CSV table of C-alpha atoms in Angstrom, one decimal:
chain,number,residue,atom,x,y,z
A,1,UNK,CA,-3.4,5.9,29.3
A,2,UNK,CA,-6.9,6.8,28.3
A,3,UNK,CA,-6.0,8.2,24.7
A,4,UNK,CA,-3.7,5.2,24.0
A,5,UNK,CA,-6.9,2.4,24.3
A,6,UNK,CA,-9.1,5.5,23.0
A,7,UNK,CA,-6.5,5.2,19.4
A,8,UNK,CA,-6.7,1.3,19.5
A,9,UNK,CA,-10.8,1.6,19.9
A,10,UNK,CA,-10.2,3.8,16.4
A,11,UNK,CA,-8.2,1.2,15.1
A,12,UNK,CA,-10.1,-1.5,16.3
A,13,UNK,CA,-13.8,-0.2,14.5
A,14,UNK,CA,-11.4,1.9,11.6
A,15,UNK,CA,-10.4,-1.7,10.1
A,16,UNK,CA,-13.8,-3.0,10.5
A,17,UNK,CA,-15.1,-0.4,8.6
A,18,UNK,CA,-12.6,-0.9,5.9
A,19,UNK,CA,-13.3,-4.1,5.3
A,20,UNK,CA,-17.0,-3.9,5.4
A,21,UNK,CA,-17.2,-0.8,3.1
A,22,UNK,CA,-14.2,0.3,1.1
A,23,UNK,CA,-13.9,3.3,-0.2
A,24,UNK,CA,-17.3,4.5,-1.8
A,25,UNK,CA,-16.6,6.6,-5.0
A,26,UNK,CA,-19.3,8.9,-3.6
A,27,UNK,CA,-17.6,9.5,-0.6
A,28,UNK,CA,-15.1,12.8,-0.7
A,29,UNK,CA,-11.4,10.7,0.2
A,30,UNK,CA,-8.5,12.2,1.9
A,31,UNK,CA,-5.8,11.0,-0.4
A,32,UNK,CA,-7.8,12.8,-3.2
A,33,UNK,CA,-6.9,15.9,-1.0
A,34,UNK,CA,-3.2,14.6,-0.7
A,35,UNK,CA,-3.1,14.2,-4.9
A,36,UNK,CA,-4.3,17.6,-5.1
A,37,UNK,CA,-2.1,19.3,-2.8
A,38,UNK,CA,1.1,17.5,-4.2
A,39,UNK,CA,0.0,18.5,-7.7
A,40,UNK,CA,-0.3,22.2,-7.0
A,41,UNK,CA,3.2,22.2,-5.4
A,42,UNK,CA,4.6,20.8,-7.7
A,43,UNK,CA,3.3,23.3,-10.1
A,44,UNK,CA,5.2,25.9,-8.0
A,45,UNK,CA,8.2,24.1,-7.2
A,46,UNK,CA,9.3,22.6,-10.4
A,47,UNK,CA,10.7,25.1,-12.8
A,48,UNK,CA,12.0,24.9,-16.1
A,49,UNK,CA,15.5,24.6,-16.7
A,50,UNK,CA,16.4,24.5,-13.3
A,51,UNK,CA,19.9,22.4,-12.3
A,52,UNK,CA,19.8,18.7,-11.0
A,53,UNK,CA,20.5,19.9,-7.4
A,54,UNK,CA,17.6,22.4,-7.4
A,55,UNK,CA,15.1,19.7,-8.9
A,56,UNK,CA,15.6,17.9,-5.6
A,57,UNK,CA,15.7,20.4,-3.2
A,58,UNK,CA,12.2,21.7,-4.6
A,59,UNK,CA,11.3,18.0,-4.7
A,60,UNK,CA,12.6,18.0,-0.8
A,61,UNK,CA,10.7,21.5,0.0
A,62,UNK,CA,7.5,19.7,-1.2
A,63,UNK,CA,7.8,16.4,0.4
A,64,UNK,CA,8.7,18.4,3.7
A,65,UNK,CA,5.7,20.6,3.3
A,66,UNK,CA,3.1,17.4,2.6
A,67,UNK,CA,4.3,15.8,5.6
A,68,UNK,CA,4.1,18.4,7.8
A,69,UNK,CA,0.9,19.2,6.6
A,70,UNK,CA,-0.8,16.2,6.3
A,71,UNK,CA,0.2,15.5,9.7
A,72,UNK,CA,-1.1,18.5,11.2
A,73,UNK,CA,-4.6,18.7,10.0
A,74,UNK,CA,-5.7,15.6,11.7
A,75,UNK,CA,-3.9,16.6,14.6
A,76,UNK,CA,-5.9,19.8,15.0
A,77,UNK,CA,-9.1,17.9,13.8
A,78,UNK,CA,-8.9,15.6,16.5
A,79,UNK,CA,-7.8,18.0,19.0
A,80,UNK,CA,-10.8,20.0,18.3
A,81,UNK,CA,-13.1,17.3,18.0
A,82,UNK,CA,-11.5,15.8,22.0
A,83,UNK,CA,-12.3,19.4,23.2
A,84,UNK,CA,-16.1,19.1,22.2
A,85,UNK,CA,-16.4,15.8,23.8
A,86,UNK,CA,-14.4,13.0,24.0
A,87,UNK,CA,-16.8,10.9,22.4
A,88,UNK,CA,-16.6,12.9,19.2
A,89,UNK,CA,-12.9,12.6,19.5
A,90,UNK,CA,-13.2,8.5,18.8
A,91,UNK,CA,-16.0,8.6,16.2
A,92,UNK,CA,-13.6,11.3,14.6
A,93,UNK,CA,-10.3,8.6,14.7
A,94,UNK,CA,-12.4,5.9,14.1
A,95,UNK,CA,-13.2,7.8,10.8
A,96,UNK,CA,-9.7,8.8,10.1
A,97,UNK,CA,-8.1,5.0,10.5
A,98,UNK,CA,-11.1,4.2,7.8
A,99,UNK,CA,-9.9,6.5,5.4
A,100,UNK,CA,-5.9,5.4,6.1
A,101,UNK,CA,-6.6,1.8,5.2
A,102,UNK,CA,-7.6,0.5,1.5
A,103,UNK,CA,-7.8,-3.3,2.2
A,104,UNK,CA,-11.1,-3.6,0.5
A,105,UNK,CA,-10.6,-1.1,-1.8
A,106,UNK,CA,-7.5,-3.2,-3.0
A,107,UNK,CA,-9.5,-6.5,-3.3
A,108,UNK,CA,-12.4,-4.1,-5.4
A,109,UNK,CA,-10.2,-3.2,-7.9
A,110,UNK,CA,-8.2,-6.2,-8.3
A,111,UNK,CA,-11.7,-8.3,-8.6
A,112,UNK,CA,-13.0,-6.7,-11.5
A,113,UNK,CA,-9.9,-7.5,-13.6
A,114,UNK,CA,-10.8,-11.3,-12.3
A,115,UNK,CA,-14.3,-10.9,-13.1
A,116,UNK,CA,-13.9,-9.6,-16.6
A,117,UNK,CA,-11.4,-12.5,-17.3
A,118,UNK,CA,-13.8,-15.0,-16.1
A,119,UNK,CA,-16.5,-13.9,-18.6
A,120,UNK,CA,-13.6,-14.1,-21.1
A,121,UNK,CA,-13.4,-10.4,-21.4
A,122,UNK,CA,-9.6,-9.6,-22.2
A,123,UNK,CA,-10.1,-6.1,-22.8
A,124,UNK,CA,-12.4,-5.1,-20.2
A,125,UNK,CA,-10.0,-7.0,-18.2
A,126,UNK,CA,-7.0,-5.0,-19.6
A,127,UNK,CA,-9.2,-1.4,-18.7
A,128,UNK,CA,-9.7,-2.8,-15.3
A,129,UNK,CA,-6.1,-3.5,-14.7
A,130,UNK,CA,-5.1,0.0,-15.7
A,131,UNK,CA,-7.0,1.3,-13.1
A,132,UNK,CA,-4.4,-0.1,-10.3
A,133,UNK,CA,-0.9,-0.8,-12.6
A,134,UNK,CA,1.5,1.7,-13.3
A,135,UNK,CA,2.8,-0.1,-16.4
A,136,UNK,CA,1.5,0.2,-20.0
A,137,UNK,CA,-1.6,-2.5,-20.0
A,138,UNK,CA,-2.2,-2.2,-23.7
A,139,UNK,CA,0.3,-4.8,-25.0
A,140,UNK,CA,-0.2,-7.2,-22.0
A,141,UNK,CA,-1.4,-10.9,-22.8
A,142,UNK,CA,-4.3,-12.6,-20.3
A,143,UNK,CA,-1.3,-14.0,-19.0
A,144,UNK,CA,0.5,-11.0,-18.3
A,145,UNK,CA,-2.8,-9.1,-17.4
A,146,UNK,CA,-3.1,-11.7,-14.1
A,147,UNK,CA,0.2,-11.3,-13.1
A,148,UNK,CA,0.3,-7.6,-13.0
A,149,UNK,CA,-3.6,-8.3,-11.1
A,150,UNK,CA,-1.5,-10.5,-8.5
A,151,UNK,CA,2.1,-8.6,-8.1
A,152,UNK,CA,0.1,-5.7,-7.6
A,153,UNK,CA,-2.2,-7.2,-4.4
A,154,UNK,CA,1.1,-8.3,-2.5
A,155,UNK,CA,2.9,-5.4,-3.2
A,156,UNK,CA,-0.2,-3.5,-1.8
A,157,UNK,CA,-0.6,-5.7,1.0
A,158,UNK,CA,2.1,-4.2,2.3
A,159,UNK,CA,1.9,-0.3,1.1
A,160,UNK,CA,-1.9,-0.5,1.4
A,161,UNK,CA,-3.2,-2.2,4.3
A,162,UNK,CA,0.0,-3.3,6.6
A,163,UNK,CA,2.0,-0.5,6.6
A,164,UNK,CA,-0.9,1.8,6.9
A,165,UNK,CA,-2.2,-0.3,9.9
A,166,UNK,CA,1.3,-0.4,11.2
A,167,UNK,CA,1.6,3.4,11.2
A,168,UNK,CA,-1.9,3.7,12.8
A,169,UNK,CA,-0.8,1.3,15.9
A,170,UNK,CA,2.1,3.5,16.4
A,171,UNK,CA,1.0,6.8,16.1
A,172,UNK,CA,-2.3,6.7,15.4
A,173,UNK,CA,-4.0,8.5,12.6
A,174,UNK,CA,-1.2,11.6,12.4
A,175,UNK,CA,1.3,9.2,11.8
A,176,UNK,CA,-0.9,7.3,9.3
A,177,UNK,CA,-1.7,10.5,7.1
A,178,UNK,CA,1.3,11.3,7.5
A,179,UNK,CA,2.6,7.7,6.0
A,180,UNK,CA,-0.2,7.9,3.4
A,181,UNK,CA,1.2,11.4,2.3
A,182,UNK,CA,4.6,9.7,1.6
A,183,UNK,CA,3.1,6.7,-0.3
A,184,UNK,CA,0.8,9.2,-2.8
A,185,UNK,CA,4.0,11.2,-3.2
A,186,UNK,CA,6.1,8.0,-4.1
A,187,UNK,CA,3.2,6.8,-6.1
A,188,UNK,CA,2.8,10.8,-8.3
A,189,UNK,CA,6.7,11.6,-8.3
A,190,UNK,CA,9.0,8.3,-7.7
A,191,UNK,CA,9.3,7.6,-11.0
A,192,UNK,CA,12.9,7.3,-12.9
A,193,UNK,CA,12.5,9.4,-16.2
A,194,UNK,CA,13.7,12.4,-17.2
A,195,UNK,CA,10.8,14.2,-15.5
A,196,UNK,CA,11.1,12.7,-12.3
A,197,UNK,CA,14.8,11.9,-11.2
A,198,UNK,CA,15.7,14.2,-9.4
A,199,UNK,CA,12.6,16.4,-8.1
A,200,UNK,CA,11.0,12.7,-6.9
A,201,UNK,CA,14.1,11.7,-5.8
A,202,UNK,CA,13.3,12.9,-2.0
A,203,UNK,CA,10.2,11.2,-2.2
A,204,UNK,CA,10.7,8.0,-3.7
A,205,UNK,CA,13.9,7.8,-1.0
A,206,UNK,CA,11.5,8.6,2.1
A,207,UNK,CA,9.2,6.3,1.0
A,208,UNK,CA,11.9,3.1,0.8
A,209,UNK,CA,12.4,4.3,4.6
A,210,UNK,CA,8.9,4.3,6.1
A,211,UNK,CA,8.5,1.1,4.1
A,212,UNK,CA,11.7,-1.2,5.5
A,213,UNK,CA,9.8,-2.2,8.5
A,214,UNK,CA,6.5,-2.9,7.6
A,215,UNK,CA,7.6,-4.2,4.2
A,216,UNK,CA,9.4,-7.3,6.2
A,217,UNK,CA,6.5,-7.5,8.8
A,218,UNK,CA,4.2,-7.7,6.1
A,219,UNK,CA,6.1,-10.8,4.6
A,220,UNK,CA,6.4,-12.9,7.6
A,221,UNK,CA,2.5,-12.4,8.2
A,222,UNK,CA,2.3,-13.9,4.7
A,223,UNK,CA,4.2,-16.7,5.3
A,224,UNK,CA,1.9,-17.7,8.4
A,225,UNK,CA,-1.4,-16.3,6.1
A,226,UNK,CA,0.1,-18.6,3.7
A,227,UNK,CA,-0.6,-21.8,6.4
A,228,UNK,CA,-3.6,-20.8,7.1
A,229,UNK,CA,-5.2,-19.8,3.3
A,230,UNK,CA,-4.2,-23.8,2.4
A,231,UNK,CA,-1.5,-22.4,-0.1
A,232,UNK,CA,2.4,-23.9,-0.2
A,233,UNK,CA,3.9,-22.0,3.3
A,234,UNK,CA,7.0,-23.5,2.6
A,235,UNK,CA,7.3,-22.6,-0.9
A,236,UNK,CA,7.0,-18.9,0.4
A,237,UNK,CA,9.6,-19.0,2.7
A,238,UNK,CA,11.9,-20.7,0.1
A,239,UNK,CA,11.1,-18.1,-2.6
A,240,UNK,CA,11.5,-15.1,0.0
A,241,UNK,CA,15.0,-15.9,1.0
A,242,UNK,CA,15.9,-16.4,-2.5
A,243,UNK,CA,13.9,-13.8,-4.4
A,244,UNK,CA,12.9,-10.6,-1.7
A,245,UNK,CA,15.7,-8.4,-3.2
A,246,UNK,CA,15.2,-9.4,-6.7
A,247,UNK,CA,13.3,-5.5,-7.6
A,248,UNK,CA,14.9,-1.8,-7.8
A,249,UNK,CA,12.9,-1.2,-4.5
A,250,UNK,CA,14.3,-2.6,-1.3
A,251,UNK,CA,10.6,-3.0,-0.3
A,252,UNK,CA,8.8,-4.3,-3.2
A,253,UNK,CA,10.2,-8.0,-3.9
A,254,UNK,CA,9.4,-8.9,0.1
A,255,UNK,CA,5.7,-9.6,-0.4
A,256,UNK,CA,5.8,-10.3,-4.1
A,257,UNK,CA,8.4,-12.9,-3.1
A,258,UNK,CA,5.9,-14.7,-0.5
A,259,UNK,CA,3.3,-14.4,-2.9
A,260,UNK,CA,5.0,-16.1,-5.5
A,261,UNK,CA,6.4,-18.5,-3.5
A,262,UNK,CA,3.3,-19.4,-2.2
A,263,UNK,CA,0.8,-19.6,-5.3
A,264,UNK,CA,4.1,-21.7,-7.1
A,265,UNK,CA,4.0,-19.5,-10.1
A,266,UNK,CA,6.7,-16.8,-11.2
A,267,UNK,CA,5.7,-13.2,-11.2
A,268,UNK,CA,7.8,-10.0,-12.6
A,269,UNK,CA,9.5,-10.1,-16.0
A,270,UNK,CA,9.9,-7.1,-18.1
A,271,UNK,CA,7.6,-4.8,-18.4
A,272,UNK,CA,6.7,-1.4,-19.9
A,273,UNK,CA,6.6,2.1,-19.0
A,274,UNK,CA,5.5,5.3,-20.6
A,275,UNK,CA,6.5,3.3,-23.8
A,276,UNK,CA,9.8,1.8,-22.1
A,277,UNK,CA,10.5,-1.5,-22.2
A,278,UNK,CA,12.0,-2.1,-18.2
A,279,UNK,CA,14.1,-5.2,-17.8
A,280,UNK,CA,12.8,-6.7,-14.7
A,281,UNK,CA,13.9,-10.4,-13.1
A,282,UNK,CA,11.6,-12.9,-12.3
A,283,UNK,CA,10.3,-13.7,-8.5
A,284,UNK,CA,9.0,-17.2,-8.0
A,285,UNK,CA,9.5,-20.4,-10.0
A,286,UNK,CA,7.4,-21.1,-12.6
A,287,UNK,CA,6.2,-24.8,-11.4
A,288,UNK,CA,2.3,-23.7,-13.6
A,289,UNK,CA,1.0,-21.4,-15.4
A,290,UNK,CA,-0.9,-18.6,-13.3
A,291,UNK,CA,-4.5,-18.3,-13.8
A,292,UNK,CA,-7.1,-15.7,-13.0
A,293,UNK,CA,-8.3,-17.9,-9.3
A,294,UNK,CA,-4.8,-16.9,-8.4
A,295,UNK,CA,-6.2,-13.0,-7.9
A,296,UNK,CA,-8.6,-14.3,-5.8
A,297,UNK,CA,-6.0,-16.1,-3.8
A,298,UNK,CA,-3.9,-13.4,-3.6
A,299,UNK,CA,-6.6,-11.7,-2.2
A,300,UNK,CA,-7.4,-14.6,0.2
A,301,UNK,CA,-3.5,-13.6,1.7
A,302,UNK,CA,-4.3,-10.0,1.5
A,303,UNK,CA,-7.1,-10.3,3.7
A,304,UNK,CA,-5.5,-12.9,6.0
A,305,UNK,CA,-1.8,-10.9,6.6
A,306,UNK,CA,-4.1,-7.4,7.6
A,307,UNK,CA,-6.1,-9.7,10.2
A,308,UNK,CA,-2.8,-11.0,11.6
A,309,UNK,CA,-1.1,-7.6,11.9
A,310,UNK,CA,-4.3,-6.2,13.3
A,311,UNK,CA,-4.9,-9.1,16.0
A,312,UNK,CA,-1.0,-8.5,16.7
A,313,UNK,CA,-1.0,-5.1,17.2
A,314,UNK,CA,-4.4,-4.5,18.8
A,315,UNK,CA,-3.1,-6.9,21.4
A,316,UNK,CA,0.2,-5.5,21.8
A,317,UNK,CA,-1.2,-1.9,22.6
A,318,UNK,CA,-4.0,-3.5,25.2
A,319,UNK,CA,-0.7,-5.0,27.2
A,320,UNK,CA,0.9,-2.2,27.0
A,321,UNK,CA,-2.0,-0.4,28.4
A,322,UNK,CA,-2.0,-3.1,31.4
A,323,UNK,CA,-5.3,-5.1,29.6
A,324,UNK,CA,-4.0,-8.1,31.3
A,325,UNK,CA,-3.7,-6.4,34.5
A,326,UNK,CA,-0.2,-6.7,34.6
């Protein structure tokens, strides 16, 4: 019907938009909203002293409230902006799948830690990688400063441009908040110390869930962005089946498997957290040394997977909206 083509118009100029502009610093984000919000529940949920089985039903109470939530503002957004014209309905969603994706954003931030190497800068480099690493970036080497560059575009090809844009082509941009609302809540509370256990527990769960799917999609649009980026396509399906489960995560490993397979360098290892060393295996074989080009290639696959999904499911929602006349 008219508001399923009217969501894959939104899609359709929201990606576009992504990719031309990122996400301006200047520009008031969404997700900044989502941070805030989980923050100040969590101030209200999370008590001291309270039992192991309360931690995560508070933990559940808030991811239960963000979803709701974050689902239901657009919704009323957009069934406001529909009611004052349908035009402003579509600039409105168009808008909203914008602020869902972060394709260029991811390539941004990823770039600067490639730019500062490339001017020989390991520290600047090391600042730059903070900004998009979970892990402690002070003791990293150059070495382990591009990996951590690299592991972290093809794990975000998947949890911040494919799964995003798969979300958006299913429900549009309620279902991707509502997505994006589980990511930032995996991304603030998932974490397995003594802090988070058991109130992130919920989250970190529900965010393995919404992730299975796209997780896998995203990797087979990596193998075939593989082909057509010039980079080993075989090599990535070879390191997939092998290596996909080799993280904590049942979602993780699938792109940073392709990725390795298909740059023919090992990523993962050990790393630290919060002053933790985390034994980690490795994902890829190790057939050269990585170098800082690889970011940029990782990027190349980045940028190549989205288009594919895109193209995919843009066409998939004109058939089922009889395009072909069928």
């Amino acid at each position: 019907d008219q508001a399923f083509m009217d969501t894959a118009i939104a899609i359709f100029a929201g990606f576009i938009l992504d990719l031309l502009f990122g996400d301006p610093y200047w520009m008031p984000h969404p997700i900044r909203a989502m941070g805030a919000g989980i923050g100040l529940l969590e101030k209200k949920l999370r008590r001291p002293g309270q039992s192991p089985q309360a931690q995560f039903c508070s933990g559940l109470l808030l991811v239960c409230i963000m979803v709701l939530l974050s689902a239901l503002v657009p919704a009323a957004l957009l069934f406001l902006a529909c009611r004052i014209h349908p035009a402003a309905g579509i600039v409105l969603e168009s808008f909203m799948c914008y602020q869902i994706l972060a394709t260029k954003c991811l390539k941004t931030e990823s770039m600067k830690v490639c730019k500062a190497l490339r001017e020989g800068d390991v520290e600047k480099a090391r600042t730059a990688v903070s900004m998009i690493v979970g892990r402690d970036t002070a003791v990293l080497s150059e070495e382990g400063i591009i990996k951590a560059a690299v592991e972290t575009v093809a794990e975000n090809t998947s949890d911040g441009s494919i799964a995003p844009l798969c979300f958006l082509l299913l429900g549009g941009p309620v279902a991707g908040f509502a997505y994006k609302a589980v990511n930032t809540m995996d991304s603030m509370l998932g974490y397995k110390n003594e802090k988070y256990l058991y109130f992130g527990r919920a989250a970190a769960r529900l965010d393995d869930v919404v992730n299975f799917i796209p997780s896998r999609l995203a990797a087979w649009a990596m193998i075939a962005a593989s082909r057509l980026c010039g980079l080993d396509a075989a090599g990535a399906y070879r390191i997939w089946k092998r290596d996909r489960f080799c993280h904590v995560s049942p979602n993780s490993a699938q792109t940073e498997s392709v990725c390795a397979g298909a740059l023919g360098v090992a990523l993962a290892g050990d790393a630290v957290y919060f002053g933790k060393t985390v034994k980690k295996p490795f994902i890829g074989d190790a057939r050269r040394c990585v170098e800082a080009e690889d970011i940029v290639r990782a990027n190349r696959l980045l940028y190549v997977s989205a288009g594919i999904i895109w193209l995919a499911g843009l066409l998939l929602r004109w058939t089922l909206c009889g395009g072909w006349g069928l």
